[in-house]
Amino acid sequence: MFSPMKILADVPDALVGISNAVTELPGVITRVSGALTKAPSVLRMLLPTDGEAARENLSVDIPPALDDGFFGPGSVTWKVWSYPSSIVVGFARAVTIEQLDPNLNAAVEGTGDVRARTRTRYERTMRYFALAAFGASYPAAKAADVLVRVHSKAIGVDPVTGGHYDANNPYSQLWIHMTAWHSILYCYEVFGPGRLSEAEELQYWAECARAAELTTVDPAEVPRTREDVIAYFEEWRPRLAASENAQTITDHILRSGCIFPDDVPGWFAFVQPALVQLIRAAIVSTYPHYIRNMLDQKQSGVTDVVVRRVMKAVLQMVNDNINLYVALGDVMVPTTMEVAGHALIGLPAEEQVTMTPREAQRKYGFDDPSEAHEDFRRMQAERVFGLGQAPSNEGLEESEQLIGAR
């Protein structure tokens, strides 16, 4: 609950923001006018459409999936992950909170790629999670298998703890898995329709455990209830480390606009700077205060309330118009739309069957990820820890075919 004095203390900053917005309004109107005259298709996007009519009017070519993958159109996963809060705020929330695991942060910093190629790494990771949630069984199982080889490169000595880090470590993998699935659901609750029913939430966490079969995690270790999830994150608090690297990379991700590519179309460019600020504020509004303090992200309570209401209204508008949703998705995460778009527009799969990741791994000849490529992983460890050499890049080129360019 906010005190009257705290609210009054925030009023001057709010008034300054309003004043600045009013000052910039004529320029915004000019840019909007120019964008609309150059891109009449924007107006067509705003026309309400649904069902088959929407699919016929889309300018983006979205192919049907080979099958319904691991969950399918009746799943809670598809319901929650397909809401626009996932690609706008949920996923970015996850990848920033993840940095508080010192081993994970060391693996990220060890490659240097996230700072140098933030946008590329962001969409590769998002595309992989979209494959797991929406993709057909074979490409999703194949991507998980290849990712074990790619992660075998991310090993070394953690500068914070002095111990070894390994991106395939099941404890770090579970941290990544849980921050993603929790963040997507939490942002759905905050910026979307609200809490699921008790039965739906139990199903969601059961599906989360099923998805863990694509990782080196033991699915039995995955929390299955809201209470267990809360307990999991509480247990992690003593292990979290807010290193300088964790703070600066989080700030870089939040302020870089990495959710948008460099070559956005002209009709979109005029709103992008404002959207970057809105998205950053929305993400910070979802951080618990101890995480805000650790990541050095300050924001007033008034801003939290305002930005949540604004973002909720924006995402509701996007969700209600499939043309607008797909167009924005194609701008923001085009390679992700290739594997998730069919779920957004309700395009049936060629074969309407689902299977578990374990069933898919057996069917297509892939090992359980915890046991996959053991000889290769030992070779990588010997190169890095035994010989002091750089790890092999084997597997990176193959990963580009599944989760995008490096």
Short mmCIF file of C-alpha atoms in Angstrom, two decimals:
data_model
loop_
_atom_site.label_atom_id
_atom_site.label_comp_id
_atom_site.label_asym_id
_atom_site.label_seq_id
_atom_site.Cartn_x
_atom_site.Cartn_y
_atom_site.Cartn_z
CA MET A 1 0.00 0.00 0.00
CA PHE A 2 1.36 3.44 -0.93
CA SER A 3 1.49 6.25 1.61
CA PRO A 4 0.03 9.69 0.68
CA MET A 5 3.44 11.30 1.25
CA LYS A 6 5.12 8.83 -1.12
CA ILE A 7 2.53 9.51 -3.83
CA LEU A 8 2.93 13.28 -3.39
CA ALA A 9 6.70 12.91 -3.61
CA ASP A 10 6.32 11.24 -7.00
CA VAL A 11 3.97 13.90 -8.40
CA PRO A 12 6.70 16.37 -9.54
CA ASP A 13 8.45 13.70 -11.60
CA ALA A 14 5.13 12.66 -13.12
CA LEU A 15 4.32 16.29 -14.02
CA VAL A 16 7.71 16.69 -15.68
CA GLY A 17 7.05 13.57 -17.73
CA ILE A 18 3.64 14.84 -18.78
CA SER A 19 5.12 18.23 -19.69
CA ASN A 20 7.80 16.61 -21.82
CA ALA A 21 5.22 14.43 -23.55
CA VAL A 22 3.04 17.45 -24.37
CA THR A 23 6.07 19.34 -25.70
CA GLU A 24 6.92 16.46 -28.01
CA LEU A 25 3.32 15.87 -29.13
CA PRO A 26 3.43 17.99 -32.34
CA GLY A 27 6.47 16.08 -33.57
CA VAL A 28 4.82 12.75 -32.73
CA ILE A 29 1.70 13.75 -34.66
CA THR A 30 3.81 14.69 -37.66
CA ARG A 31 5.64 11.34 -37.58
CA VAL A 32 2.39 9.42 -37.18
CA SER A 33 0.85 11.26 -40.11
CA GLY A 34 3.87 10.61 -42.30
CA ALA A 35 3.98 6.95 -41.36
CA LEU A 36 0.31 6.39 -42.12
CA THR A 37 0.49 8.10 -45.51
CA LYS A 38 3.48 5.95 -46.45
CA ALA A 39 2.04 2.72 -45.06
CA PRO A 40 -1.72 2.42 -45.63
CA SER A 41 -1.45 -1.26 -44.74
CA VAL A 42 -1.19 -0.15 -41.11
CA LEU A 43 -4.82 0.94 -41.26
CA ARG A 44 -5.86 -2.43 -42.65
CA MET A 45 -4.10 -4.11 -39.74
CA LEU A 46 -6.34 -2.30 -37.30
CA LEU A 47 -9.52 -3.68 -38.83
CA PRO A 48 -10.99 -6.36 -36.55
CA THR A 49 -10.53 -9.83 -37.98
CA ASP A 50 -10.65 -13.36 -36.65
CA GLY A 51 -10.68 -16.98 -37.69
CA GLU A 52 -10.23 -17.92 -41.34
CA ALA A 53 -10.78 -14.33 -42.49
CA ALA A 54 -7.74 -13.25 -40.45
CA ARG A 55 -5.56 -15.99 -41.96
CA GLU A 56 -6.56 -14.98 -45.48
CA ASN A 57 -5.72 -11.31 -44.87
CA LEU A 58 -2.30 -11.83 -43.30
CA SER A 59 0.69 -10.55 -45.25
CA VAL A 60 3.03 -12.91 -43.35
CA ASP A 61 3.39 -16.44 -44.69
CA ILE A 62 2.90 -18.80 -41.74
CA PRO A 63 3.16 -22.51 -42.57
CA PRO A 64 1.30 -25.21 -40.65
CA ALA A 65 3.31 -27.27 -38.17
CA LEU A 66 4.06 -30.90 -38.98
CA ASP A 67 2.26 -31.94 -35.76
CA ASP A 68 1.00 -30.38 -32.53
CA GLY A 69 4.28 -30.93 -30.71
CA PHE A 70 4.30 -31.51 -26.98
CA PHE A 71 1.18 -29.58 -25.90
CA GLY A 72 -1.25 -28.71 -28.68
CA PRO A 73 -4.06 -26.17 -29.07
CA GLY A 74 -6.02 -27.36 -26.03
CA SER A 75 -3.11 -26.90 -23.63
CA VAL A 76 -2.67 -24.23 -21.00
CA THR A 77 0.84 -23.67 -22.35
CA TRP A 78 -0.54 -22.52 -25.69
CA LYS A 79 -3.12 -20.34 -23.94
CA VAL A 80 -0.56 -18.54 -21.76
CA TRP A 81 2.50 -18.45 -24.02
CA SER A 82 0.49 -17.22 -27.02
CA TYR A 83 -0.71 -14.10 -25.20
CA PRO A 84 1.35 -11.06 -26.39
CA SER A 85 2.67 -10.43 -22.87
CA SER A 86 5.07 -13.33 -23.44
CA ILE A 87 7.02 -11.80 -26.32
CA VAL A 88 6.74 -8.19 -25.13
CA VAL A 89 7.61 -8.41 -21.41
CA GLY A 90 7.61 -11.98 -20.09
CA PHE A 91 10.61 -13.32 -21.92
CA ALA A 92 12.76 -10.23 -21.33
CA ARG A 93 11.88 -10.43 -17.63
CA ALA A 94 13.15 -14.00 -17.55
CA VAL A 95 16.47 -13.38 -19.28
CA THR A 96 17.31 -10.50 -16.94
CA ILE A 97 16.42 -12.28 -13.68
CA GLU A 98 18.43 -15.28 -14.89
CA GLN A 99 21.59 -13.18 -14.62
CA LEU A 100 21.43 -13.43 -10.83
CA ASP A 101 22.68 -17.02 -11.03
CA PRO A 102 26.45 -16.37 -10.92
CA ASN A 103 27.23 -19.54 -12.88
CA LEU A 104 24.79 -18.62 -15.63
CA ASN A 105 26.04 -15.05 -15.75
CA ALA A 106 29.61 -16.32 -16.01
CA ALA A 107 28.60 -18.54 -18.95
CA VAL A 108 26.91 -15.59 -20.65
CA GLU A 109 29.83 -13.24 -20.06
CA GLY A 110 32.30 -15.94 -21.09
CA THR A 111 31.06 -15.84 -24.66
CA GLY A 112 30.75 -12.04 -24.84
CA ASP A 113 28.01 -12.49 -27.40
CA VAL A 114 25.12 -11.04 -25.42
CA ARG A 115 26.72 -7.61 -25.15
CA ALA A 116 28.12 -7.64 -28.69
CA ARG A 117 25.15 -9.24 -30.42
CA THR A 118 22.30 -8.71 -28.00
CA ARG A 119 19.53 -8.80 -30.56
CA THR A 120 20.75 -12.00 -32.25
CA ARG A 121 21.22 -13.90 -29.01
CA TYR A 122 17.85 -12.72 -27.70
CA GLU A 123 15.90 -13.98 -30.68
CA ARG A 124 17.83 -17.27 -30.87
CA THR A 125 16.86 -17.98 -27.28
CA MET A 126 13.26 -16.90 -27.81
CA ARG A 127 12.97 -19.03 -30.94
CA TYR A 128 14.21 -22.06 -29.00
CA PHE A 129 11.61 -21.59 -26.26
CA ALA A 130 8.94 -21.09 -28.93
CA LEU A 131 10.00 -24.37 -30.53
CA ALA A 132 9.60 -26.12 -27.19
CA ALA A 133 6.18 -24.57 -26.54
CA PHE A 134 4.64 -24.52 -30.03
CA GLY A 135 6.93 -26.36 -32.42
CA ALA A 136 6.42 -29.74 -34.02
CA SER A 137 7.94 -32.65 -32.15
CA TYR A 138 10.89 -33.42 -34.46
CA PRO A 139 12.42 -29.92 -34.85
CA ALA A 140 11.91 -29.23 -31.14
CA ALA A 141 13.58 -32.49 -30.08
CA LYS A 142 16.37 -31.93 -32.60
CA ALA A 143 16.97 -28.37 -31.35
CA ALA A 144 17.19 -29.61 -27.75
CA ASP A 145 19.75 -32.24 -28.77
CA VAL A 146 21.87 -29.71 -30.68
CA LEU A 147 21.65 -27.25 -27.80
CA VAL A 148 23.42 -29.72 -25.51
CA ARG A 149 26.39 -29.59 -27.89
CA VAL A 150 26.23 -25.79 -28.09
CA HIS A 151 26.06 -25.47 -24.30
CA SER A 152 29.10 -27.74 -23.93
CA LYS A 153 31.09 -24.74 -25.20
CA ALA A 154 29.89 -22.56 -22.31
CA ILE A 155 32.21 -23.87 -19.59
CA GLY A 156 34.92 -22.20 -17.56
CA VAL A 157 35.84 -20.71 -14.18
CA ASP A 158 33.24 -18.50 -12.51
CA PRO A 159 34.97 -15.23 -11.51
CA VAL A 160 32.40 -14.63 -8.74
CA THR A 161 32.48 -18.01 -6.97
CA GLY A 162 35.82 -19.34 -8.23
CA GLY A 163 34.17 -22.63 -9.15
CA HIS A 164 33.50 -24.17 -12.54
CA TYR A 165 30.44 -23.21 -14.54
CA ASP A 166 28.77 -25.39 -17.13
CA ALA A 167 25.71 -24.30 -19.13
CA ASN A 168 24.53 -27.94 -19.17
CA ASN A 169 24.54 -28.15 -15.37
CA PRO A 170 21.04 -29.35 -14.42
CA TYR A 171 20.73 -26.87 -11.54
CA SER A 172 21.45 -23.89 -13.79
CA GLN A 173 19.20 -25.42 -16.44
CA LEU A 174 16.36 -25.68 -13.93
CA TRP A 175 16.91 -22.03 -12.93
CA ILE A 176 16.61 -20.98 -16.59
CA HIS A 177 13.59 -23.20 -17.10
CA MET A 178 11.74 -21.95 -14.03
CA THR A 179 12.47 -18.25 -14.55
CA ALA A 180 11.12 -18.56 -18.10
CA TRP A 181 7.95 -20.49 -17.28
CA HIS A 182 7.26 -18.43 -14.16
CA SER A 183 7.89 -15.08 -15.89
CA ILE A 184 5.63 -15.93 -18.82
CA LEU A 185 2.80 -16.91 -16.47
CA TYR A 186 3.33 -14.00 -14.09
CA CYS A 187 3.26 -11.44 -16.91
CA TYR A 188 0.13 -13.13 -18.28
CA GLU A 189 -1.47 -12.55 -14.87
CA VAL A 190 -0.28 -8.94 -14.54
CA PHE A 191 -0.69 -7.69 -18.11
CA GLY A 192 -3.22 -10.18 -19.45
CA PRO A 193 -6.50 -11.82 -18.41
CA GLY A 194 -5.37 -12.52 -14.82
CA ARG A 195 -4.88 -15.70 -12.81
CA LEU A 196 -5.69 -19.08 -14.22
CA SER A 197 -8.20 -21.34 -12.54
CA GLU A 198 -6.74 -23.72 -9.98
CA ALA A 199 -7.08 -26.65 -12.40
CA GLU A 200 -5.46 -24.72 -15.24
CA GLU A 201 -2.55 -23.67 -13.08
CA LEU A 202 -1.90 -27.25 -11.99
CA GLN A 203 -1.97 -28.26 -15.64
CA TYR A 204 0.42 -25.42 -16.53
CA TRP A 205 3.04 -26.58 -14.05
CA ALA A 206 2.58 -30.21 -15.14
CA GLU A 207 3.27 -29.05 -18.71
CA CYS A 208 6.28 -27.10 -17.43
CA ALA A 209 7.66 -30.36 -16.02
CA ARG A 210 6.98 -32.08 -19.36
CA ALA A 211 8.96 -29.38 -21.20
CA ALA A 212 11.88 -29.97 -18.81
CA GLU A 213 12.41 -33.30 -20.59
CA LEU A 214 14.04 -31.22 -23.35
CA THR A 215 16.77 -30.15 -20.92
CA THR A 216 19.35 -31.82 -18.68
CA VAL A 217 16.94 -31.29 -15.76
CA ASP A 218 15.38 -34.22 -13.90
CA PRO A 219 11.62 -33.53 -14.42
CA ALA A 220 10.97 -34.82 -10.91
CA GLU A 221 12.78 -31.71 -9.61
CA VAL A 222 10.35 -29.30 -11.31
CA PRO A 223 7.84 -27.64 -8.92
CA ARG A 224 4.23 -28.62 -9.67
CA THR A 225 2.15 -26.07 -7.68
CA ARG A 226 2.15 -22.31 -7.09
CA GLU A 227 3.29 -22.88 -3.51
CA ASP A 228 6.16 -25.09 -4.66
CA VAL A 229 7.22 -22.51 -7.24
CA ILE A 230 7.27 -19.76 -4.60
CA ALA A 231 9.30 -22.03 -2.32
CA TYR A 232 11.74 -22.77 -5.16
CA PHE A 233 12.52 -19.09 -5.72
CA GLU A 234 12.81 -18.47 -1.98
CA GLU A 235 15.35 -21.32 -1.74
CA TRP A 236 17.36 -19.71 -4.51
CA ARG A 237 17.66 -16.31 -2.82
CA PRO A 238 20.82 -17.13 -0.82
CA ARG A 239 22.50 -18.40 -4.02
CA LEU A 240 21.83 -15.26 -6.06
CA ALA A 241 24.68 -12.85 -6.72
CA ALA A 242 24.28 -9.29 -7.99
CA SER A 243 27.71 -8.91 -9.54
CA GLU A 244 28.64 -5.81 -11.51
CA ASN A 245 28.38 -7.91 -14.66
CA ALA A 246 24.85 -9.03 -13.75
CA GLN A 247 23.75 -5.45 -13.13
CA THR A 248 25.29 -3.94 -16.25
CA ILE A 249 24.12 -6.67 -18.62
CA THR A 250 20.58 -6.38 -17.22
CA ASP A 251 20.62 -2.63 -17.74
CA HIS A 252 22.00 -3.17 -21.24
CA ILE A 253 19.21 -5.61 -22.13
CA LEU A 254 16.48 -3.36 -20.70
CA ARG A 255 17.68 -0.18 -22.40
CA SER A 256 19.05 -1.56 -25.68
CA GLY A 257 15.69 -2.27 -27.26
CA CYS A 258 16.97 -5.73 -28.16
CA ILE A 259 13.40 -6.90 -28.45
CA PHE A 260 13.32 -4.95 -31.73
CA PRO A 261 15.58 -5.59 -34.76
CA ASP A 262 17.74 -2.82 -36.24
CA ASP A 263 15.83 -2.66 -39.51
CA VAL A 264 12.26 -1.99 -38.36
CA PRO A 265 9.89 -0.65 -41.07
CA GLY A 266 9.25 3.08 -41.28
CA TRP A 267 5.71 2.86 -39.95
CA PHE A 268 7.05 1.28 -36.75
CA ALA A 269 10.20 3.32 -36.21
CA PHE A 270 8.41 6.39 -34.88
CA VAL A 271 6.98 4.53 -31.86
CA GLN A 272 9.99 2.33 -31.10
CA PRO A 273 11.84 4.66 -28.64
CA ALA A 274 8.71 5.17 -26.57
CA LEU A 275 7.97 1.43 -26.62
CA VAL A 276 11.48 0.62 -25.38
CA GLN A 277 10.94 2.88 -22.37
CA LEU A 278 7.45 1.50 -21.74
CA ILE A 279 8.61 -2.12 -21.95
CA ARG A 280 11.56 -1.47 -19.63
CA ALA A 281 9.30 0.17 -17.05
CA ALA A 282 6.75 -2.64 -17.36
CA ILE A 283 9.42 -5.30 -16.78
CA VAL A 284 10.85 -3.49 -13.75
CA SER A 285 7.32 -3.17 -12.33
CA THR A 286 7.18 -6.99 -12.09
CA TYR A 287 10.46 -7.39 -10.19
CA PRO A 288 10.18 -8.12 -6.46
CA HIS A 289 11.90 -5.35 -4.52
CA TYR A 290 14.85 -7.53 -3.53
CA ILE A 291 15.52 -8.22 -7.23
CA ARG A 292 15.20 -4.51 -8.08
CA ASN A 293 17.78 -3.77 -5.41
CA MET A 294 20.13 -6.51 -6.57
CA LEU A 295 19.88 -5.47 -10.23
CA ASP A 296 20.03 -1.75 -9.32
CA GLN A 297 16.75 -0.97 -11.09
CA LYS A 298 14.91 1.85 -9.33
CA GLN A 299 11.30 2.82 -10.09
CA SER A 300 8.55 4.51 -8.11
CA GLY A 301 5.33 2.81 -7.02
CA VAL A 302 3.29 5.34 -8.98
CA THR A 303 5.18 4.44 -12.14
CA ASP A 304 4.51 0.75 -11.44
CA VAL A 305 0.76 1.33 -11.25
CA VAL A 306 0.57 3.56 -14.33
CA VAL A 307 2.77 1.45 -16.56
CA ARG A 308 0.93 -1.75 -15.66
CA ARG A 309 -2.39 -0.22 -16.67
CA VAL A 310 -1.01 1.19 -19.91
CA MET A 311 0.74 -2.04 -20.89
CA LYS A 312 -2.30 -4.14 -20.03
CA ALA A 313 -4.48 -1.96 -22.32
CA VAL A 314 -1.93 -2.08 -25.16
CA LEU A 315 -1.55 -5.86 -24.98
CA GLN A 316 -5.31 -6.34 -24.84
CA MET A 317 -5.63 -4.32 -28.05
CA VAL A 318 -2.92 -6.40 -29.71
CA ASN A 319 -4.43 -9.67 -28.56
CA ASP A 320 -7.88 -8.68 -29.86
CA ASN A 321 -6.59 -8.08 -33.39
CA ILE A 322 -4.77 -10.99 -34.97
CA ASN A 323 -3.56 -8.95 -37.96
CA LEU A 324 -1.91 -6.40 -35.67
CA TYR A 325 -0.50 -9.13 -33.41
CA VAL A 326 1.11 -11.08 -36.24
CA ALA A 327 2.42 -7.90 -37.90
CA LEU A 328 4.08 -6.78 -34.66
CA GLY A 329 5.41 -10.27 -34.03
CA ASP A 330 6.87 -10.36 -37.53
CA VAL A 331 8.67 -7.08 -36.82
CA MET A 332 9.88 -7.96 -33.33
CA VAL A 333 10.68 -11.68 -33.55
CA PRO A 334 10.36 -12.82 -37.18
CA THR A 335 12.17 -16.14 -36.80
CA THR A 336 10.10 -16.93 -33.72
CA MET A 337 6.89 -16.28 -35.64
CA GLU A 338 7.95 -18.98 -38.11
CA VAL A 339 7.56 -21.62 -35.39
CA ALA A 340 4.83 -20.05 -33.20
CA GLY A 341 2.64 -18.19 -35.70
CA HIS A 342 0.43 -21.19 -36.46
CA ALA A 343 -0.67 -21.29 -32.82
CA LEU A 344 -1.52 -17.58 -32.83
CA ILE A 345 -3.77 -17.76 -35.90
CA GLY A 346 -5.28 -21.16 -35.17
CA LEU A 347 -3.78 -22.91 -38.20
CA PRO A 348 -4.22 -26.69 -37.79
CA ALA A 349 -1.14 -28.91 -37.92
CA GLU A 350 -0.65 -31.35 -40.77
CA GLU A 351 -0.89 -34.18 -38.26
CA GLN A 352 -2.95 -33.33 -35.19
CA VAL A 353 -1.15 -35.47 -32.61
CA THR A 354 0.95 -34.66 -29.56
CA MET A 355 3.65 -36.60 -27.74
CA THR A 356 5.96 -36.03 -24.78
CA PRO A 357 9.57 -35.01 -25.35
CA ARG A 358 10.70 -38.44 -24.11
CA GLU A 359 8.45 -40.13 -26.68
CA ALA A 360 9.83 -37.85 -29.39
CA GLN A 361 13.43 -38.54 -28.35
CA ARG A 362 12.85 -42.28 -28.58
CA LYS A 363 10.98 -41.98 -31.88
CA TYR A 364 13.65 -39.85 -33.58
CA GLY A 365 16.71 -41.49 -32.04
CA PHE A 366 17.86 -38.74 -29.64
CA ASP A 367 19.27 -39.42 -26.19
CA ASP A 368 17.88 -38.03 -22.96
CA PRO A 369 19.62 -34.59 -22.87
CA SER A 370 21.23 -35.36 -19.51
CA GLU A 371 23.05 -38.26 -21.18
CA ALA A 372 23.49 -36.80 -24.67
CA HIS A 373 26.92 -36.24 -26.26
CA GLU A 374 28.80 -37.36 -23.15
CA ASP A 375 32.06 -38.04 -25.05
CA PHE A 376 31.93 -34.62 -26.71
CA ARG A 377 31.24 -32.91 -23.40
CA ARG A 378 34.19 -34.70 -21.76
CA MET A 379 36.38 -33.61 -24.67
CA GLN A 380 35.30 -30.00 -24.19
CA ALA A 381 36.03 -30.15 -20.46
CA GLU A 382 39.51 -31.59 -21.15
CA ARG A 383 40.27 -28.82 -23.65
CA VAL A 384 39.20 -26.05 -21.26
CA PHE A 385 40.17 -27.34 -17.80
CA GLY A 386 42.92 -29.79 -18.73
CA LEU A 387 44.74 -28.14 -21.64
CA GLY A 388 43.74 -24.51 -21.07
CA GLN A 389 42.46 -24.25 -24.64
CA ALA A 390 39.32 -22.63 -26.04
CA PRO A 391 36.38 -25.03 -26.43
CA SER A 392 35.45 -26.39 -29.85
CA ASN A 393 32.74 -24.54 -31.80
CA GLU A 394 31.36 -27.79 -33.15
CA GLY A 395 27.57 -27.74 -33.25
CA LEU A 396 27.18 -23.98 -33.68
CA GLU A 397 26.61 -24.10 -37.43
CA GLU A 398 24.06 -26.88 -37.05
CA SER A 399 22.22 -24.82 -34.42
CA GLU A 400 21.74 -21.98 -36.92
CA GLN A 401 19.47 -24.17 -39.01
CA LEU A 402 17.17 -24.69 -36.02
CA ILE A 403 17.28 -21.57 -33.86
CA GLY A 404 18.64 -18.88 -36.19
CA ALA A 405 21.90 -17.16 -37.08
CA ARG A 406 24.49 -16.61 -34.37
#
